[in-house]
Amino acid sequence: MNFTFKDKQITGILTVVPKHLAYFKDEIPNYDFPERSSLKLQKLLGLESHRYLTDDSVTGSDMALHGIRHLMETGLLRPEEIDALLYVTQTPDHFIPPTSNIMQGSLGLKHDTICMDINQGCAGFVFGLMQAFLLLDLEGVNKVVLVNADTASKQTNNRDRNSFPLVGDGAAVTILERAPSSQAWMRMKMDGSRWKALYVPAGAYRMRSTPETAKVRALGDGNFRSLEQISMDGNAIFNFTTTEVPELITEALAYSGHSKESIDYFMFHQPNRFILERLADLLGVPQEKMPNDTTTLYGNTSSVSIPLTICHALGDRMLDHDYTFCLAGFGVGLTWNAMVTRVGPLKICKIIEF
């Protein structure tokens, strides 16, 4: 499905990462694999370090609130300006109520603020942009705060070499406002028939949490996890990404009227360096136009990875320049989407620690 949005734009991005930094080489003893095999995986995927929360009582919303308060304290965001608060996550504070409502109360936002939780993962940033732009079409909505936050480390067993070295925790706060003459083109696809390629089997109401579902089991391939932790079919995800995503990007560019050469940066979700290098080759775009080291340094932060990559790769340059981006998310669902839009100059584009 294609969408065109007019007179709306991103005006600021702030990302928040945990202070705790862990190195892949230090975690090799956790895995039931020969060290040589683990080092081979490190080289292939470009794994170096990742950041994650070490306190089980801290959630993604805590990181997000830290970011929003930073924006308020620096005068870049006023509580009374926020007309809508969107929270994109797959690790909410509670099943009920929506985490966005809890955040609205914590921040003391006006009762007129629209609060909405969106259950999306790796494609969640572009999905959230779509919802924010739709809200900005409503009379009385002039500023939307889009929050992406996930704590995938809490869903992953630290002895699962297939998943744990890749995951990272983080939050992103993106400010969206009305802006004359701006335009964005989006294309999105979904295929729920392949939902088992990436999911958590137990813990909700299809399979409730019990002592048995929480039990960590050896999987027979050197990995360990419980039914309440992420199960990923790596081959299925790789094949999906390298076959479906390039086609979608080609379609999105054609719909927007842009060529590959007219795109300054392809800011994609960051699964790992190997997949991103492969995507760049399949699309025929220069590697330098597709930043690929965010997962290498921070881990795969799910829907946070695109704004984190923008802040990491460009940072203060976004304060004085504008660039044509092709944004793309792909993963759990399965969901894959892309958006072509011009971004910048921004009021803020940086990373802070929590």
mmCIF file of C-alpha atoms in Angstrom:
data_model
loop_
_atom_site.group_PDB
_atom_site.id
_atom_site.type_symbol
_atom_site.label_atom_id
_atom_site.label_comp_id
_atom_site.label_asym_id
_atom_site.label_seq_id
_atom_site.Cartn_x
_atom_site.Cartn_y
_atom_site.Cartn_z
ATOM 1 C CA MET A 1 0.000 0.000 0.000
ATOM 2 C CA ASN A 2 1.244 3.501 -0.875
ATOM 3 C CA PHE A 3 0.788 6.736 1.056
ATOM 4 C CA THR A 4 1.688 10.377 0.425
ATOM 5 C CA PHE A 5 1.933 12.885 3.275
ATOM 6 C CA LYS A 6 2.158 16.637 2.777
ATOM 7 C CA ASP A 7 3.021 19.593 5.002
ATOM 8 C CA LYS A 8 4.460 17.532 7.863
ATOM 9 C CA GLN A 9 8.045 16.895 8.888
ATOM 10 C CA ILE A 10 10.464 15.650 11.528
ATOM 11 C CA THR A 11 11.880 18.574 13.521
ATOM 12 C CA GLY A 12 14.002 16.811 16.147
ATOM 13 C CA ILE A 13 15.422 13.427 17.142
ATOM 14 C CA LEU A 14 16.886 12.414 20.495
ATOM 15 C CA THR A 15 18.001 8.861 21.234
ATOM 16 C CA VAL A 16 18.710 7.332 24.632
ATOM 17 C CA VAL A 17 20.987 4.336 25.247
ATOM 18 C CA PRO A 18 21.904 2.552 28.498
ATOM 19 C CA LYS A 19 25.249 3.360 30.080
ATOM 20 C CA HIS A 20 26.033 -0.336 30.445
ATOM 21 C CA LEU A 21 28.303 -1.432 27.606
ATOM 22 C CA ALA A 22 29.165 -5.118 27.082
ATOM 23 C CA TYR A 23 31.720 -6.477 24.626
ATOM 24 C CA PHE A 24 31.162 -9.572 22.528
ATOM 25 C CA LYS A 25 34.575 -11.029 23.351
ATOM 26 C CA ASP A 26 33.787 -10.887 27.071
ATOM 27 C CA GLU A 27 30.523 -12.779 26.596
ATOM 28 C CA ILE A 28 31.954 -15.663 24.550
ATOM 29 C CA PRO A 29 32.249 -17.908 27.673
ATOM 30 C CA ASN A 30 28.434 -17.665 28.081
ATOM 31 C CA TYR A 31 27.873 -19.597 24.886
ATOM 32 C CA ASP A 32 28.137 -23.352 24.444
ATOM 33 C CA PHE A 33 30.237 -22.969 21.294
ATOM 34 C CA PRO A 34 33.955 -23.201 20.524
ATOM 35 C CA GLU A 35 35.610 -19.817 20.811
ATOM 36 C CA ARG A 36 36.765 -20.063 17.193
ATOM 37 C CA SER A 37 33.149 -20.423 16.006
ATOM 38 C CA SER A 38 32.041 -17.433 18.045
ATOM 39 C CA LEU A 39 34.878 -15.276 16.690
ATOM 40 C CA LYS A 40 33.920 -16.324 13.173
ATOM 41 C CA LEU A 41 30.349 -15.151 13.853
ATOM 42 C CA GLN A 42 31.688 -11.893 15.269
ATOM 43 C CA LYS A 43 33.638 -11.175 12.105
ATOM 44 C CA LEU A 44 30.761 -12.102 9.791
ATOM 45 C CA LEU A 45 28.085 -10.026 11.522
ATOM 46 C CA GLY A 46 30.316 -7.174 12.668
ATOM 47 C CA LEU A 47 29.658 -7.689 16.374
ATOM 48 C CA GLU A 48 31.713 -5.634 18.796
ATOM 49 C CA SER A 49 29.582 -4.376 21.679
ATOM 50 C CA HIS A 50 25.994 -3.756 22.723
ATOM 51 C CA ARG A 51 24.218 -1.720 25.363
ATOM 52 C CA TYR A 52 21.482 -3.052 27.581
ATOM 53 C CA LEU A 53 19.772 -2.394 30.892
ATOM 54 C CA THR A 54 21.046 -4.376 33.860
ATOM 55 C CA ASP A 55 18.229 -3.448 36.263
ATOM 56 C CA ASP A 56 15.126 -5.581 35.668
ATOM 57 C CA SER A 57 12.922 -2.897 37.210
ATOM 58 C CA VAL A 58 13.879 -0.332 34.548
ATOM 59 C CA THR A 59 11.797 -0.254 31.364
ATOM 60 C CA GLY A 60 11.864 1.328 27.941
ATOM 61 C CA SER A 61 9.513 4.060 29.130
ATOM 62 C CA ASP A 62 12.049 5.072 31.801
ATOM 63 C CA MET A 63 14.613 5.729 29.076
ATOM 64 C CA ALA A 64 12.004 7.552 26.998
ATOM 65 C CA LEU A 65 10.916 9.758 29.917
ATOM 66 C CA HIS A 66 14.572 10.595 30.535
ATOM 67 C CA GLY A 67 14.814 11.750 26.927
ATOM 68 C CA ILE A 68 11.594 13.783 26.955
ATOM 69 C CA ARG A 69 12.573 15.496 30.207
ATOM 70 C CA HIS A 70 15.955 16.340 28.680
ATOM 71 C CA LEU A 71 14.138 18.048 25.805
ATOM 72 C CA MET A 72 11.936 19.943 28.257
ATOM 73 C CA GLU A 73 14.830 21.007 30.467
ATOM 74 C CA THR A 74 16.746 22.339 27.454
ATOM 75 C CA GLY A 75 13.719 24.285 26.221
ATOM 76 C CA LEU A 76 13.278 22.245 23.035
ATOM 77 C CA LEU A 77 9.886 20.886 24.061
ATOM 78 C CA ARG A 78 7.130 22.327 26.252
ATOM 79 C CA PRO A 79 4.524 20.076 27.897
ATOM 80 C CA GLU A 80 1.615 22.203 26.714
ATOM 81 C CA GLU A 81 2.784 21.845 23.091
ATOM 82 C CA ILE A 82 2.370 18.060 22.975
ATOM 83 C CA ASP A 83 -0.919 17.200 21.285
ATOM 84 C CA ALA A 84 -0.248 13.490 20.854
ATOM 85 C CA LEU A 85 2.117 10.953 22.397
ATOM 86 C CA LEU A 86 2.750 7.742 20.466
ATOM 87 C CA TYR A 87 4.625 4.853 22.071
ATOM 88 C CA VAL A 88 5.920 2.120 19.760
ATOM 89 C CA THR A 89 7.185 -0.918 21.644
ATOM 90 C CA GLN A 90 7.010 -4.674 22.031
ATOM 91 C CA THR A 91 8.178 -4.539 25.632
ATOM 92 C CA PRO A 92 5.457 -2.469 27.369
ATOM 93 C CA ASP A 93 5.433 -1.677 31.072
ATOM 94 C CA HIS A 94 2.162 -3.619 31.517
ATOM 95 C CA PHE A 95 -0.393 -5.452 29.394
ATOM 96 C CA ILE A 96 -2.839 -2.799 30.614
ATOM 97 C CA PRO A 97 -2.992 0.192 30.737
ATOM 98 C CA PRO A 98 -1.188 1.592 27.647
ATOM 99 C CA THR A 99 2.309 2.748 28.535
ATOM 100 C CA SER A 100 1.673 6.038 26.710
ATOM 101 C CA ASN A 101 -1.051 6.874 29.250
ATOM 102 C CA ILE A 102 1.336 6.194 32.126
ATOM 103 C CA MET A 103 3.934 8.461 30.501
ATOM 104 C CA GLN A 104 1.347 11.187 29.951
ATOM 105 C CA GLY A 105 0.561 11.139 33.665
ATOM 106 C CA SER A 106 4.241 11.093 34.660
ATOM 107 C CA LEU A 107 4.946 14.135 32.491
ATOM 108 C CA GLY A 108 1.838 16.012 33.614
ATOM 109 C CA LEU A 109 0.644 16.535 30.056
ATOM 110 C CA LYS A 110 -2.739 18.102 29.340
ATOM 111 C CA HIS A 111 -5.806 15.853 29.388
ATOM 112 C CA ASP A 112 -6.390 16.649 25.720
ATOM 113 C CA THR A 113 -3.217 14.778 24.766
ATOM 114 C CA ILE A 114 -3.890 11.810 22.500
ATOM 115 C CA CYS A 115 -2.079 8.745 23.869
ATOM 116 C CA MET A 116 -1.553 5.634 21.794
ATOM 117 C CA ASP A 117 0.526 2.453 22.078
ATOM 118 C CA ILE A 118 1.579 0.674 18.872
ATOM 119 C CA ASN A 119 2.749 -2.951 18.964
ATOM 120 C CA GLN A 120 5.453 -2.983 16.294
ATOM 121 C CA GLY A 121 9.101 -4.001 16.247
ATOM 122 C CA CYS A 122 11.808 -3.514 13.638
ATOM 123 C CA ALA A 123 9.484 -1.685 11.227
ATOM 124 C CA GLY A 124 8.055 0.418 14.038
ATOM 125 C CA PHE A 125 9.813 3.719 13.337
ATOM 126 C CA VAL A 126 8.377 4.185 9.863
ATOM 127 C CA PHE A 127 5.059 2.752 11.089
ATOM 128 C CA GLY A 128 5.079 5.357 13.871
ATOM 129 C CA LEU A 129 5.871 8.146 11.414
ATOM 130 C CA MET A 130 2.831 7.127 9.390
ATOM 131 C CA GLN A 131 0.559 7.334 12.440
ATOM 132 C CA ALA A 132 2.069 10.655 13.521
ATOM 133 C CA PHE A 133 1.535 12.173 10.073
ATOM 134 C CA LEU A 134 -2.072 10.960 10.070
ATOM 135 C CA LEU A 135 -2.670 12.592 13.451
ATOM 136 C CA LEU A 136 -1.220 15.865 12.177
ATOM 137 C CA ASP A 137 -4.064 15.922 9.661
ATOM 138 C CA LEU A 138 -6.486 16.397 12.560
ATOM 139 C CA GLU A 139 -7.615 19.871 13.528
ATOM 140 C CA GLY A 140 -5.957 20.906 16.779
ATOM 141 C CA VAL A 141 -2.990 18.546 16.441
ATOM 142 C CA ASN A 142 0.141 20.569 15.694
ATOM 143 C CA LYS A 143 2.897 18.631 17.419
ATOM 144 C CA VAL A 144 3.287 14.887 17.913
ATOM 145 C CA VAL A 145 5.928 13.167 20.033
ATOM 146 C CA LEU A 146 6.776 9.757 18.644
ATOM 147 C CA VAL A 147 8.531 7.482 21.136
ATOM 148 C CA ASN A 148 10.179 4.232 20.094
ATOM 149 C CA ALA A 149 11.525 2.131 22.949
ATOM 150 C CA ASP A 150 12.386 -1.509 23.451
ATOM 151 C CA THR A 151 14.277 -3.650 25.923
ATOM 152 C CA ALA A 152 14.835 -6.793 23.874
ATOM 153 C CA SER A 153 17.591 -7.896 26.264
ATOM 154 C CA LYS A 154 14.834 -8.786 28.733
ATOM 155 C CA GLN A 155 13.287 -11.124 26.152
ATOM 156 C CA THR A 156 16.521 -12.867 25.244
ATOM 157 C CA ASN A 157 18.486 -15.524 27.076
ATOM 158 C CA ASN A 158 22.109 -14.508 27.611
ATOM 159 C CA ARG A 159 23.177 -18.042 26.595
ATOM 160 C CA ASP A 160 21.441 -17.820 23.221
ATOM 161 C CA ARG A 161 24.228 -16.990 20.803
ATOM 162 C CA ASN A 162 21.755 -16.623 17.931
ATOM 163 C CA SER A 163 20.063 -13.634 19.552
ATOM 164 C CA PHE A 164 21.703 -12.195 22.650
ATOM 165 C CA PRO A 165 24.918 -10.788 21.091
ATOM 166 C CA LEU A 166 22.759 -8.856 18.624
ATOM 167 C CA VAL A 167 20.201 -7.215 20.885
ATOM 168 C CA GLY A 168 20.442 -3.770 22.418
ATOM 169 C CA ASP A 169 18.084 -1.638 24.489
ATOM 170 C CA GLY A 170 17.242 1.954 23.693
ATOM 171 C CA ALA A 171 14.666 4.684 23.209
ATOM 172 C CA ALA A 172 14.129 7.436 20.666
ATOM 173 C CA VAL A 173 12.065 10.604 20.909
ATOM 174 C CA THR A 174 11.109 12.103 17.558
ATOM 175 C CA ILE A 175 9.249 15.408 17.281
ATOM 176 C CA LEU A 176 6.916 15.874 14.336
ATOM 177 C CA GLU A 177 5.160 19.085 13.343
ATOM 178 C CA ARG A 178 3.224 20.702 10.536
ATOM 179 C CA ALA A 179 5.500 22.272 7.943
ATOM 180 C CA PRO A 180 4.456 23.848 4.625
ATOM 181 C CA SER A 181 5.893 22.395 1.413
ATOM 182 C CA SER A 182 7.281 19.220 3.013
ATOM 183 C CA GLN A 183 6.373 15.842 1.564
ATOM 184 C CA ALA A 184 6.877 12.151 2.331
ATOM 185 C CA TRP A 185 6.144 9.027 0.316
ATOM 186 C CA MET A 186 5.634 5.678 2.007
ATOM 187 C CA ARG A 187 5.124 2.059 0.970
ATOM 188 C CA MET A 188 4.241 -0.728 3.401
ATOM 189 C CA LYS A 189 3.638 -4.475 3.253
ATOM 190 C CA MET A 190 2.741 -7.182 5.778
ATOM 191 C CA ASP A 191 2.652 -10.976 5.735
ATOM 192 C CA GLY A 192 1.188 -12.511 8.871
ATOM 193 C CA SER A 193 1.505 -16.032 7.455
ATOM 194 C CA ARG A 194 5.206 -15.910 8.385
ATOM 195 C CA TRP A 195 4.763 -14.641 11.942
ATOM 196 C CA LYS A 196 6.642 -17.571 13.496
ATOM 197 C CA ALA A 197 9.925 -16.444 11.917
ATOM 198 C CA LEU A 198 10.379 -14.108 14.899
ATOM 199 C CA TYR A 199 8.223 -14.327 18.011
ATOM 200 C CA VAL A 200 7.968 -15.036 21.731
ATOM 201 C CA PRO A 201 5.902 -18.239 22.119
ATOM 202 C CA ALA A 202 4.658 -17.818 25.690
ATOM 203 C CA GLY A 203 3.813 -15.176 28.256
ATOM 204 C CA ALA A 204 0.599 -13.687 26.848
ATOM 205 C CA TYR A 205 -2.823 -15.309 26.535
ATOM 206 C CA ARG A 206 -2.293 -17.830 23.713
ATOM 207 C CA MET A 207 0.166 -19.579 26.030
ATOM 208 C CA ARG A 208 0.120 -18.145 29.523
ATOM 209 C CA SER A 209 3.212 -17.805 31.643
ATOM 210 C CA THR A 210 3.818 -20.793 33.928
ATOM 211 C CA PRO A 211 6.864 -22.241 35.709
ATOM 212 C CA GLU A 212 7.134 -24.648 32.762
ATOM 213 C CA THR A 213 7.179 -21.906 30.089
ATOM 214 C CA ALA A 214 9.795 -20.004 32.100
ATOM 215 C CA LYS A 215 12.112 -23.011 32.256
ATOM 216 C CA VAL A 216 15.311 -22.545 30.231
ATOM 217 C CA ARG A 217 15.953 -25.467 27.903
ATOM 218 C CA ALA A 218 18.921 -26.617 25.847
ATOM 219 C CA LEU A 219 17.904 -26.448 22.193
ATOM 220 C CA GLY A 220 20.383 -29.033 20.969
ATOM 221 C CA ASP A 221 22.350 -26.552 18.869
ATOM 222 C CA GLY A 222 24.378 -25.049 21.690
ATOM 223 C CA ASN A 223 21.768 -22.400 22.487
ATOM 224 C CA PHE A 224 19.497 -22.046 25.508
ATOM 225 C CA ARG A 225 16.186 -20.238 25.966
ATOM 226 C CA SER A 226 12.738 -20.538 27.487
ATOM 227 C CA LEU A 227 9.361 -20.310 25.772
ATOM 228 C CA GLU A 228 9.090 -16.783 27.170
ATOM 229 C CA GLN A 229 12.132 -15.578 25.246
ATOM 230 C CA ILE A 230 12.670 -14.580 21.620
ATOM 231 C CA SER A 231 12.643 -17.388 19.084
ATOM 232 C CA MET A 232 14.161 -16.413 15.741
ATOM 233 C CA ASP A 233 14.495 -18.428 12.548
ATOM 234 C CA GLY A 234 17.667 -16.748 11.318
ATOM 235 C CA ASN A 235 17.567 -18.277 7.841
ATOM 236 C CA ALA A 236 13.935 -17.281 7.313
ATOM 237 C CA ILE A 237 14.617 -13.698 8.428
ATOM 238 C CA PHE A 238 17.703 -13.434 6.217
ATOM 239 C CA ASN A 239 15.845 -14.770 3.167
ATOM 240 C CA PHE A 240 12.891 -12.458 3.824
ATOM 241 C CA THR A 241 15.144 -9.427 4.166
ATOM 242 C CA THR A 242 17.248 -10.057 1.089
ATOM 243 C CA THR A 243 14.313 -10.921 -1.181
ATOM 244 C CA GLU A 244 11.409 -8.731 -0.053
ATOM 245 C CA VAL A 245 13.153 -5.546 1.094
ATOM 246 C CA PRO A 246 15.054 -4.647 -2.113
ATOM 247 C CA GLU A 247 11.847 -5.024 -4.123
ATOM 248 C CA LEU A 248 9.957 -2.760 -1.706
ATOM 249 C CA ILE A 249 12.690 -0.108 -1.818
ATOM 250 C CA THR A 250 12.612 -0.110 -5.630
ATOM 251 C CA GLU A 251 8.826 0.300 -5.536
ATOM 252 C CA ALA A 252 8.988 3.086 -2.938
ATOM 253 C CA LEU A 253 11.571 5.030 -4.946
ATOM 254 C CA ALA A 254 9.479 4.710 -8.106
ATOM 255 C CA TYR A 255 6.364 5.867 -6.248
ATOM 256 C CA SER A 256 8.199 8.896 -4.836
ATOM 257 C CA GLY A 257 9.733 9.816 -8.175
ATOM 258 C CA HIS A 258 13.249 9.555 -6.769
ATOM 259 C CA SER A 259 16.187 7.670 -8.197
ATOM 260 C CA LYS A 260 18.740 5.805 -6.092
ATOM 261 C CA GLU A 261 21.245 8.510 -6.966
ATOM 262 C CA SER A 262 19.004 11.274 -5.574
ATOM 263 C CA ILE A 263 18.936 9.671 -2.118
ATOM 264 C CA ASP A 264 21.603 11.062 0.209
ATOM 265 C CA TYR A 265 21.328 8.271 2.776
ATOM 266 C CA PHE A 266 19.544 4.956 3.034
ATOM 267 C CA MET A 267 18.788 4.893 6.762
ATOM 268 C CA PHE A 268 17.671 1.298 7.320
ATOM 269 C CA HIS A 269 16.796 -0.772 10.347
ATOM 270 C CA GLN A 270 20.036 -2.270 11.694
ATOM 271 C CA PRO A 271 19.853 -6.083 12.080
ATOM 272 C CA ASN A 272 23.605 -6.581 11.566
ATOM 273 C CA ARG A 273 26.391 -5.324 9.324
ATOM 274 C CA PHE A 274 26.378 -8.391 7.059
ATOM 275 C CA ILE A 275 22.712 -8.000 6.081
ATOM 276 C CA LEU A 276 23.091 -4.267 5.450
ATOM 277 C CA GLU A 277 26.135 -4.787 3.237
ATOM 278 C CA ARG A 278 24.150 -7.398 1.336
ATOM 279 C CA LEU A 279 21.188 -5.018 0.926
ATOM 280 C CA ALA A 280 23.452 -2.249 -0.358
ATOM 281 C CA ASP A 281 24.884 -4.643 -2.953
ATOM 282 C CA LEU A 282 21.450 -5.914 -4.000
ATOM 283 C CA LEU A 283 20.160 -2.355 -4.410
ATOM 284 C CA GLY A 284 23.304 -1.202 -6.177
ATOM 285 C CA VAL A 285 23.972 1.705 -3.819
ATOM 286 C CA PRO A 286 27.354 2.721 -2.351
ATOM 287 C CA GLN A 287 28.083 1.251 1.077
ATOM 288 C CA GLU A 288 28.803 4.748 2.434
ATOM 289 C CA LYS A 289 25.213 5.759 1.663
ATOM 290 C CA MET A 290 23.883 3.011 3.944
ATOM 291 C CA PRO A 291 25.364 3.343 7.458
ATOM 292 C CA ASN A 292 25.774 -0.130 8.963
ATOM 293 C CA ASP A 293 27.715 0.088 12.236
ATOM 294 C CA THR A 294 24.923 0.902 14.716
ATOM 295 C CA THR A 295 24.394 -2.734 15.704
ATOM 296 C CA THR A 296 28.174 -3.171 15.874
ATOM 297 C CA LEU A 297 28.351 -0.553 18.649
ATOM 298 C CA TYR A 298 24.924 -0.496 20.312
ATOM 299 C CA GLY A 299 23.176 -3.726 19.344
ATOM 300 C CA ASN A 300 19.955 -4.217 17.399
ATOM 301 C CA THR A 301 17.574 -1.812 19.136
ATOM 302 C CA SER A 302 14.475 -2.825 17.158
ATOM 303 C CA SER A 303 12.371 0.214 16.151
ATOM 304 C CA VAL A 304 14.915 2.558 17.756
ATOM 305 C CA SER A 305 17.623 1.564 15.278
ATOM 306 C CA ILE A 306 16.734 4.035 12.490
ATOM 307 C CA PRO A 307 16.669 7.210 14.624
ATOM 308 C CA LEU A 308 19.731 5.923 16.505
ATOM 309 C CA THR A 309 21.543 5.477 13.193
ATOM 310 C CA ILE A 310 20.628 9.007 12.083
ATOM 311 C CA CYS A 311 21.969 10.437 15.348
ATOM 312 C CA HIS A 312 25.075 8.239 15.315
ATOM 313 C CA ALA A 313 25.986 8.719 11.654
ATOM 314 C CA LEU A 314 25.116 12.404 11.211
ATOM 315 C CA GLY A 315 24.584 13.994 14.644
ATOM 316 C CA ASP A 316 25.211 17.743 14.641
ATOM 317 C CA ARG A 317 25.344 17.843 10.836
ATOM 318 C CA MET A 318 21.565 17.507 10.934
ATOM 319 C CA LEU A 319 21.338 20.870 12.717
ATOM 320 C CA ASP A 320 22.587 22.804 9.681
ATOM 321 C CA HIS A 321 21.814 20.552 6.722
ATOM 322 C CA ASP A 322 18.920 18.720 5.175
ATOM 323 C CA TYR A 323 19.155 15.370 3.429
ATOM 324 C CA THR A 324 16.902 13.165 1.352
ATOM 325 C CA PHE A 325 16.484 9.914 3.233
ATOM 326 C CA CYS A 326 15.105 6.546 2.288
ATOM 327 C CA LEU A 327 14.031 5.099 5.637
ATOM 328 C CA ALA A 328 13.247 1.388 5.804
ATOM 329 C CA GLY A 329 12.160 -1.011 8.538
ATOM 330 C CA PHE A 330 11.675 -4.757 8.282
ATOM 331 C CA GLY A 331 11.117 -7.618 10.670
ATOM 332 C CA VAL A 332 8.656 -9.039 13.158
ATOM 333 C CA GLY A 333 5.142 -9.451 11.848
ATOM 334 C CA LEU A 334 6.352 -9.898 9.206
ATOM 335 C CA THR A 335 6.232 -6.194 8.385
ATOM 336 C CA TRP A 336 8.335 -4.188 5.966
ATOM 337 C CA ASN A 337 8.052 -0.550 4.965
ATOM 338 C CA ALA A 338 9.949 2.353 3.450
ATOM 339 C CA MET A 339 9.604 6.116 3.383
ATOM 340 C CA VAL A 340 11.291 8.700 1.178
ATOM 341 C CA THR A 341 11.425 12.182 2.668
ATOM 342 C CA ARG A 342 13.664 15.159 3.215
ATOM 343 C CA VAL A 343 14.821 15.627 6.815
ATOM 344 C CA GLY A 344 16.524 18.655 8.383
ATOM 345 C CA PRO A 345 17.682 21.023 9.553
ATOM 346 C CA LEU A 346 16.685 19.619 12.957
ATOM 347 C CA LYS A 347 16.499 21.363 16.313
ATOM 348 C CA ILE A 348 18.294 18.432 17.933
ATOM 349 C CA CYS A 349 19.939 15.226 16.739
ATOM 350 C CA LYS A 350 21.990 13.505 19.415
ATOM 351 C CA ILE A 351 22.471 10.501 21.672
ATOM 352 C CA ILE A 352 22.377 10.661 25.461
ATOM 353 C CA GLU A 353 22.939 7.976 28.085
ATOM 354 C CA PHE A 354 20.600 6.730 30.759
#
